[in-house]
């Protein structure tokens, strides 16, 4: 099993640019999560999909953030326009029940 | 009050020591509980589930105390390789497969 696959692993971008993070969940898992981790705020849930449908997006910081899951094997998290305070590690996780399995994360730096 | 709280530590212990962490949760109707381990600059990895009856996996023991609303992780005979951050995760009621994470407890095992 390949596990949850995220790309890119690292992203450095300038303020104001659009950033797209990608995730391929574990095959057969029906839930997908986007988390953001910072030293100050820890691991925060941004959005949760179940069977490709967004269930809870209350953690999405603001309208600059959007997420899609067009099919069971792919999801994107987009930030437009990006700001320095968006710098963090973004994790995608998937699950079949409640045990979630994480991808290696995307380390985003906005300068 | 945060939904899930942990002492951030660090817990500095000598090799061979026994160390225990607690994690408190605010919603008494929470369903499932987990411990994750996160190494520096890596993703969280599932360490073990926490069952009502308690469960043990080698040197690790996890317990749930519903009356006092906390879960615990006990590590016996600490190894240098146990140095990491330990995150607890709670599945709130009516939240599907979603997990809420604590801020993590950092453990440093010294020779």
CSV table of N, CA, C and O in Angstrom, one decimal, chain A residues 21-108:
chain,number,residue,atom,x,y,z
A,21,UNK,N,-2.1,22.5,-3.5
A,21,UNK,CA,-1.6,21.3,-2.8
A,21,UNK,C,-2.4,20.2,-3.3
A,21,UNK,O,-3.7,20.3,-3.4
A,22,UNK,N,-1.8,19.0,-3.4
A,22,UNK,CA,-2.5,17.9,-4.0
A,22,UNK,C,-2.4,16.7,-3.1
A,22,UNK,O,-1.4,16.5,-2.3
A,23,UNK,N,-3.4,15.8,-3.1
A,23,UNK,CA,-3.4,14.7,-2.3
A,23,UNK,C,-4.1,13.5,-3.0
A,23,UNK,O,-5.2,13.6,-3.6
A,24,UNK,N,-3.5,12.3,-2.8
A,24,UNK,CA,-4.1,11.1,-3.3
A,24,UNK,C,-4.3,10.2,-2.0
A,24,UNK,O,-3.3,9.8,-1.4
A,25,UNK,N,-5.5,9.9,-1.6
A,25,UNK,CA,-5.7,9.2,-0.4
A,25,UNK,C,-5.5,7.7,-0.6
A,25,UNK,O,-5.2,7.2,-1.8
A,26,UNK,N,-5.5,6.9,0.4
A,26,UNK,CA,-5.3,5.5,0.4
A,26,UNK,C,-6.6,4.9,-0.4
A,26,UNK,O,-7.7,5.3,0.0
A,27,UNK,N,-6.3,4.0,-1.3
A,27,UNK,CA,-7.4,3.4,-2.1
A,27,UNK,C,-8.4,2.7,-1.1
A,27,UNK,O,-8.0,1.9,-0.3
A,28,UNK,N,-9.7,3.0,-1.3
A,28,UNK,CA,-10.7,2.4,-0.5
A,28,UNK,C,-11.1,3.2,0.7
A,28,UNK,O,-12.2,2.9,1.3
A,29,UNK,N,-10.3,4.2,1.0
A,29,UNK,CA,-10.7,5.0,2.1
A,29,UNK,C,-11.8,6.0,1.7
A,29,UNK,O,-11.8,6.5,0.5
A,30,UNK,N,-12.8,6.2,2.5
A,30,UNK,CA,-13.9,7.1,2.1
A,30,UNK,C,-13.9,8.5,2.8
A,30,UNK,O,-14.8,9.3,2.4
A,31,UNK,N,-13.0,8.7,3.7
A,31,UNK,CA,-12.9,10.0,4.3
A,31,UNK,C,-11.5,10.6,4.0
A,31,UNK,O,-10.5,9.9,4.0
A,32,UNK,N,-11.5,11.9,3.8
A,32,UNK,CA,-10.3,12.7,3.5
A,32,UNK,C,-10.3,14.0,4.3
A,32,UNK,O,-11.3,14.6,4.4
A,33,UNK,N,-9.1,14.3,4.8
A,33,UNK,CA,-9.0,15.4,5.7
A,33,UNK,C,-7.8,16.3,5.3
A,33,UNK,O,-6.8,15.7,4.9
A,34,UNK,N,-8.0,17.6,5.4
A,34,UNK,CA,-6.8,18.5,5.2
A,34,UNK,C,-6.6,19.1,6.6
A,34,UNK,O,-7.5,19.7,7.2
A,35,UNK,N,-5.4,19.0,7.1
A,35,UNK,CA,-4.9,19.6,8.3
A,35,UNK,C,-3.8,20.6,8.1
A,35,UNK,O,-3.1,20.5,7.1
A,36,UNK,N,-3.7,21.6,8.9
A,36,UNK,CA,-2.6,22.5,8.9
A,36,UNK,C,-1.9,22.5,10.3
A,36,UNK,O,-2.6,22.4,11.3
A,37,UNK,N,-0.5,22.4,10.3
A,37,UNK,CA,0.2,22.4,11.5
A,37,UNK,C,1.2,23.5,11.6
A,37,UNK,O,2.0,23.7,10.7
A,38,UNK,N,1.1,24.2,12.7
A,38,UNK,CA,2.1,25.3,13.0
A,38,UNK,C,2.5,25.1,14.5
A,38,UNK,O,1.8,24.4,15.3
A,39,UNK,N,3.6,25.7,14.8
A,39,UNK,CA,4.1,25.7,16.2
A,39,UNK,C,3.1,26.3,17.1
A,39,UNK,O,2.8,25.8,18.2
A,40,UNK,N,2.5,27.4,16.7
A,40,UNK,CA,1.6,28.2,17.6
A,40,UNK,C,0.3,27.5,17.8
A,40,UNK,O,-0.3,27.5,18.9
A,41,UNK,N,-0.3,26.9,16.7
A,41,UNK,CA,-1.7,26.4,16.8
A,41,UNK,C,-1.8,24.9,16.7
A,41,UNK,O,-2.9,24.4,16.8
A,42,UNK,N,-0.7,24.2,16.6
A,42,UNK,CA,-0.7,22.8,16.5
A,42,UNK,C,-1.4,22.3,15.2
A,42,UNK,O,-1.3,22.9,14.2
A,43,UNK,N,-2.0,21.1,15.3
A,43,UNK,CA,-2.6,20.5,14.2
A,43,UNK,C,-4.1,20.8,14.1
A,43,UNK,O,-4.9,20.5,15.0
A,44,UNK,N,-4.5,21.6,13.1
A,44,UNK,CA,-5.8,22.1,13.0
A,44,UNK,C,-6.5,21.5,11.7
A,44,UNK,O,-5.9,21.5,10.6
A,45,UNK,N,-7.7,21.0,11.9
A,45,UNK,CA,-8.5,20.5,10.8
A,45,UNK,C,-9.1,21.6,10.0
A,45,UNK,O,-9.7,22.6,10.5
A,46,UNK,N,-8.8,21.6,8.7
A,46,UNK,CA,-9.3,22.6,7.8
A,46,UNK,C,-10.6,22.2,7.2
A,46,UNK,O,-11.6,22.9,7.2
A,47,UNK,N,-10.6,21.0,6.6
A,47,UNK,CA,-11.8,20.5,5.9
A,47,UNK,C,-11.9,19.0,5.9
A,47,UNK,O,-10.8,18.4,5.9
A,48,UNK,N,-13.1,18.4,5.9
A,48,UNK,CA,-13.3,17.0,6.0
A,48,UNK,C,-14.3,16.6,4.8
A,48,UNK,O,-15.3,17.2,4.7
A,49,UNK,N,-13.9,15.7,4.0
A,49,UNK,CA,-14.7,15.1,3.0
A,49,UNK,C,-15.1,13.7,3.4
A,49,UNK,O,-14.3,12.9,3.9
A,50,UNK,N,-16.3,13.3,3.0
A,50,UNK,CA,-16.8,11.9,3.2
A,50,UNK,C,-17.4,11.6,1.8
A,50,UNK,O,-18.3,12.2,1.4
A,51,UNK,N,-16.9,10.5,1.2
A,51,UNK,CA,-17.4,10.1,-0.1
A,51,UNK,C,-17.4,11.2,-1.1
A,51,UNK,O,-18.4,11.5,-1.8
A,52,UNK,N,-16.3,12.0,-1.1
A,52,UNK,CA,-16.0,13.1,-2.0
A,52,UNK,C,-16.9,14.3,-1.7
A,52,UNK,O,-16.7,15.3,-2.4
A,53,UNK,N,-17.7,14.3,-0.7
A,53,UNK,CA,-18.5,15.5,-0.4
A,53,UNK,C,-18.0,16.2,0.8
A,53,UNK,O,-17.7,15.6,1.8
A,54,UNK,N,-17.8,17.5,0.7
A,54,UNK,CA,-17.4,18.3,1.9
A,54,UNK,C,-18.4,18.2,3.0
A,54,UNK,O,-19.6,18.6,2.8
A,55,UNK,N,-18.0,17.8,4.2
A,55,UNK,CA,-18.9,17.6,5.3
A,55,UNK,C,-18.7,18.7,6.3
A,55,UNK,O,-19.7,19.2,6.9
A,56,UNK,N,-17.5,19.1,6.6
A,56,UNK,CA,-17.2,20.2,7.6
A,56,UNK,C,-16.0,21.0,7.1
A,56,UNK,O,-14.9,20.5,7.0
A,57,UNK,N,-16.3,22.3,6.7
A,57,UNK,CA,-15.2,23.2,6.3
A,57,UNK,C,-15.1,24.3,7.3
A,57,UNK,O,-14.6,25.4,6.9
A,58,UNK,N,-15.6,24.2,8.5
A,58,UNK,CA,-15.6,25.3,9.4
A,58,UNK,C,-14.1,25.7,9.8
A,58,UNK,O,-13.9,26.8,10.3
A,59,UNK,N,-13.2,24.8,9.6
A,59,UNK,CA,-11.8,25.1,9.9
A,59,UNK,C,-11.1,25.9,8.8
A,59,UNK,O,-9.9,26.4,9.0
A,60,UNK,N,-11.7,26.1,7.6
A,60,UNK,CA,-11.0,26.8,6.6
A,60,UNK,C,-10.9,28.3,7.0
A,60,UNK,O,-12.0,28.9,7.3
A,61,UNK,N,-9.7,28.8,7.0
A,61,UNK,CA,-9.5,30.1,7.6
A,61,UNK,C,-10.3,31.3,7.0
A,61,UNK,O,-10.9,32.1,7.7
A,62,UNK,N,-10.4,31.3,5.7
A,62,UNK,CA,-11.1,32.4,5.1
A,62,UNK,C,-11.3,32.1,3.6
A,62,UNK,O,-10.9,31.0,3.2
A,63,UNK,N,-11.9,33.0,2.9
A,63,UNK,CA,-12.3,32.7,1.5
A,63,UNK,C,-11.1,32.5,0.6
A,63,UNK,O,-11.2,32.0,-0.5
A,64,UNK,N,-9.9,32.8,1.1
A,64,UNK,CA,-8.7,32.6,0.2
A,64,UNK,C,-8.4,31.1,0.1
A,64,UNK,O,-7.7,30.7,-0.8
A,65,UNK,N,-9.0,30.3,1.0
A,65,UNK,CA,-8.8,28.8,1.0
A,65,UNK,C,-10.0,28.1,0.3
A,65,UNK,O,-11.1,28.4,0.7
A,66,UNK,N,-9.7,27.2,-0.5
A,66,UNK,CA,-10.7,26.3,-1.1
A,66,UNK,C,-10.2,24.9,-1.3
A,66,UNK,O,-9.0,24.7,-1.5
A,67,UNK,N,-11.1,24.0,-1.2
A,67,UNK,CA,-10.7,22.6,-1.4
A,67,UNK,C,-11.7,21.9,-2.2
A,67,UNK,O,-12.9,22.2,-2.2
A,68,UNK,N,-11.2,20.9,-3.0
A,68,UNK,CA,-12.1,20.1,-3.9
A,68,UNK,C,-11.7,18.7,-3.8
A,68,UNK,O,-10.6,18.3,-3.5
A,69,UNK,N,-12.7,17.8,-4.1
A,69,UNK,CA,-12.4,16.4,-4.2
A,69,UNK,C,-13.2,15.9,-5.4
A,69,UNK,O,-14.4,15.4,-5.2
A,70,UNK,N,-12.7,16.0,-6.6
A,70,UNK,CA,-13.5,15.6,-7.8
A,70,UNK,C,-13.8,14.2,-7.9
A,70,UNK,O,-14.7,13.8,-8.6
A,71,UNK,N,-12.9,13.3,-7.3
A,71,UNK,CA,-13.2,11.9,-7.3
A,71,UNK,C,-12.5,11.2,-6.0
A,71,UNK,O,-11.9,11.9,-5.3
A,72,UNK,N,-12.7,10.0,-5.9
A,72,UNK,CA,-12.3,9.3,-4.7
A,72,UNK,C,-10.8,9.2,-4.5
A,72,UNK,O,-10.3,8.8,-3.5
A,73,UNK,N,-10.0,9.5,-5.6
A,73,UNK,CA,-8.6,9.3,-5.5
A,73,UNK,C,-7.8,10.6,-5.6
A,73,UNK,O,-6.6,10.6,-5.8
A,74,UNK,N,-8.5,11.8,-5.5
A,74,UNK,CA,-7.7,13.0,-5.7
A,74,UNK,C,-8.4,14.2,-5.0
A,74,UNK,O,-9.6,14.3,-5.0
A,75,UNK,N,-7.6,15.0,-4.3
A,75,UNK,CA,-8.1,16.2,-3.7
A,75,UNK,C,-7.1,17.3,-3.8
A,75,UNK,O,-5.9,17.0,-3.9
A,76,UNK,N,-7.6,18.5,-3.9
A,76,UNK,CA,-6.7,19.7,-3.9
A,76,UNK,C,-7.1,20.7,-2.8
A,76,UNK,O,-8.3,20.8,-2.4
A,77,UNK,N,-6.1,21.4,-2.3
A,77,UNK,CA,-6.3,22.5,-1.4
A,77,UNK,C,-5.6,23.7,-2.1
A,77,UNK,O,-4.4,23.7,-2.4
A,78,UNK,N,-6.4,24.8,-2.3
A,78,UNK,CA,-5.9,25.9,-3.0
A,78,UNK,C,-5.9,27.1,-2.1
A,78,UNK,O,-6.9,27.4,-1.4
A,79,UNK,N,-4.9,27.9,-2.2
A,79,UNK,CA,-4.8,29.2,-1.5
A,79,UNK,C,-4.6,30.3,-2.5
A,79,UNK,O,-3.6,30.2,-3.2
A,80,UNK,N,-5.5,31.2,-2.6
A,80,UNK,CA,-5.4,32.3,-3.5
A,80,UNK,C,-6.0,33.6,-3.0
A,80,UNK,O,-7.2,33.6,-2.8
A,81,UNK,N,-5.3,34.6,-2.8
A,81,UNK,CA,-3.9,34.8,-2.9
A,81,UNK,C,-3.2,34.3,-1.6
A,81,UNK,O,-3.8,34.4,-0.5
A,82,UNK,N,-2.0,33.8,-1.7
A,82,UNK,CA,-1.3,33.4,-0.5
A,82,UNK,C,-0.7,34.6,0.3
A,82,UNK,O,-0.4,35.6,-0.3
A,83,UNK,N,-0.6,34.3,1.6
A,83,UNK,CA,0.0,35.4,2.5
A,83,UNK,C,1.1,34.7,3.4
A,83,UNK,O,1.0,33.5,3.6
A,84,UNK,N,2.0,35.5,3.9
A,84,UNK,CA,3.1,34.9,4.8
A,84,UNK,C,2.5,34.1,5.9
A,84,UNK,O,3.1,33.1,6.3
A,85,UNK,N,1.4,34.5,6.5
A,85,UNK,CA,0.8,33.8,7.6
A,85,UNK,C,0.2,32.4,7.3
A,85,UNK,O,-0.2,31.7,8.2
A,86,UNK,N,0.2,32.1,6.0
A,86,UNK,CA,-0.2,30.8,5.5
A,86,UNK,C,0.9,29.8,5.6
A,86,UNK,O,0.7,28.6,5.4
A,87,UNK,N,2.1,30.3,5.9
A,87,UNK,CA,3.3,29.4,6.0
A,87,UNK,C,3.0,28.3,7.1
A,87,UNK,O,2.7,28.7,8.3
A,88,UNK,N,3.1,27.1,6.8
A,88,UNK,CA,2.8,26.0,7.7
A,88,UNK,C,3.1,24.7,7.0
A,88,UNK,O,3.5,24.7,5.8
A,89,UNK,N,2.9,23.6,7.7
A,89,UNK,CA,2.9,22.3,7.0
A,89,UNK,C,1.5,21.8,6.9
A,89,UNK,O,0.7,21.9,7.8
A,90,UNK,N,1.1,21.5,5.7
A,90,UNK,CA,-0.3,21.1,5.4
A,90,UNK,C,-0.3,19.5,5.2
A,90,UNK,O,0.5,19.0,4.3
A,91,UNK,N,-1.1,18.9,6.0
A,91,UNK,CA,-1.2,17.4,5.9
A,91,UNK,C,-2.5,17.0,5.3
A,91,UNK,O,-3.6,17.6,5.6
A,92,UNK,N,-2.5,16.0,4.5
A,92,UNK,CA,-3.7,15.3,4.0
A,92,UNK,C,-3.7,14.0,4.7
A,92,UNK,O,-2.7,13.4,4.9
A,93,UNK,N,-4.9,13.6,5.1
A,93,UNK,CA,-5.1,12.3,5.8
A,93,UNK,C,-6.3,11.6,5.2
A,93,UNK,O,-7.2,12.3,4.8
A,94,UNK,N,-6.3,10.3,5.3
A,94,UNK,CA,-7.5,9.6,4.9
A,94,UNK,C,-7.8,8.5,5.8
A,94,UNK,O,-7.0,8.0,6.6
A,95,UNK,N,-9.1,8.0,5.8
A,95,UNK,CA,-9.5,7.0,6.8
A,95,UNK,C,-10.7,6.2,6.2
A,95,UNK,O,-11.4,6.7,5.3
A,96,UNK,N,-10.8,5.0,6.7
A,96,UNK,CA,-12.0,4.2,6.3
A,96,UNK,C,-13.0,4.2,7.5
A,96,UNK,O,-14.2,4.3,7.3
A,97,UNK,N,-12.4,4.2,8.7
A,97,UNK,CA,-13.2,4.4,10.0
A,97,UNK,C,-12.6,5.6,10.6
A,97,UNK,O,-12.5,6.6,9.9
A,98,UNK,N,-12.3,5.6,11.9
A,98,UNK,CA,-11.8,6.8,12.5
A,98,UNK,C,-10.3,6.9,12.6
A,98,UNK,O,-9.7,7.9,12.8
A,99,UNK,N,-9.6,5.7,12.4
A,99,UNK,CA,-8.1,5.8,12.4
A,99,UNK,C,-7.7,6.5,11.1
A,99,UNK,O,-7.8,6.0,10.0
A,100,UNK,N,-7.1,7.7,11.3
A,100,UNK,CA,-6.6,8.4,10.1
A,100,UNK,C,-5.2,8.2,9.8
A,100,UNK,O,-4.4,8.0,10.7
A,101,UNK,N,-4.8,8.1,8.5
A,101,UNK,CA,-3.4,7.9,8.1
A,101,UNK,C,-3.0,9.1,7.3
A,101,UNK,O,-3.7,9.6,6.4
A,102,UNK,N,-1.8,9.6,7.7
A,102,UNK,CA,-1.4,10.9,7.1
A,102,UNK,C,-0.4,10.8,6.0
A,102,UNK,O,0.4,9.8,6.0
A,103,UNK,N,-0.4,11.7,5.1
A,103,UNK,CA,0.6,11.9,4.1
A,103,UNK,C,1.8,12.5,4.7
A,103,UNK,O,1.8,12.9,5.9
A,104,UNK,N,2.9,12.7,3.9
A,104,UNK,CA,4.1,13.2,4.4
A,104,UNK,C,4.1,14.7,4.6
A,104,UNK,O,5.0,15.3,5.2
A,105,UNK,N,3.0,15.4,4.1
A,105,UNK,CA,2.9,16.8,4.2
A,105,UNK,C,3.5,17.6,3.2
A,105,UNK,O,4.4,17.2,2.4
A,106,UNK,N,3.0,18.8,3.0
A,106,UNK,CA,3.6,19.8,2.2
A,106,UNK,C,4.0,21.0,3.1
A,106,UNK,O,3.2,21.6,3.8
A,107,UNK,N,5.3,21.3,3.0
A,107,UNK,CA,5.8,22.4,3.8
A,107,UNK,C,5.8,23.7,2.9
A,107,UNK,O,6.5,23.8,2.0
A,108,UNK,N,4.9,24.6,3.3
A,108,UNK,CA,4.6,25.8,2.5
A,108,UNK,C,5.3,27.0,3.2
A,108,UNK,O,5.1,27.2,4.4
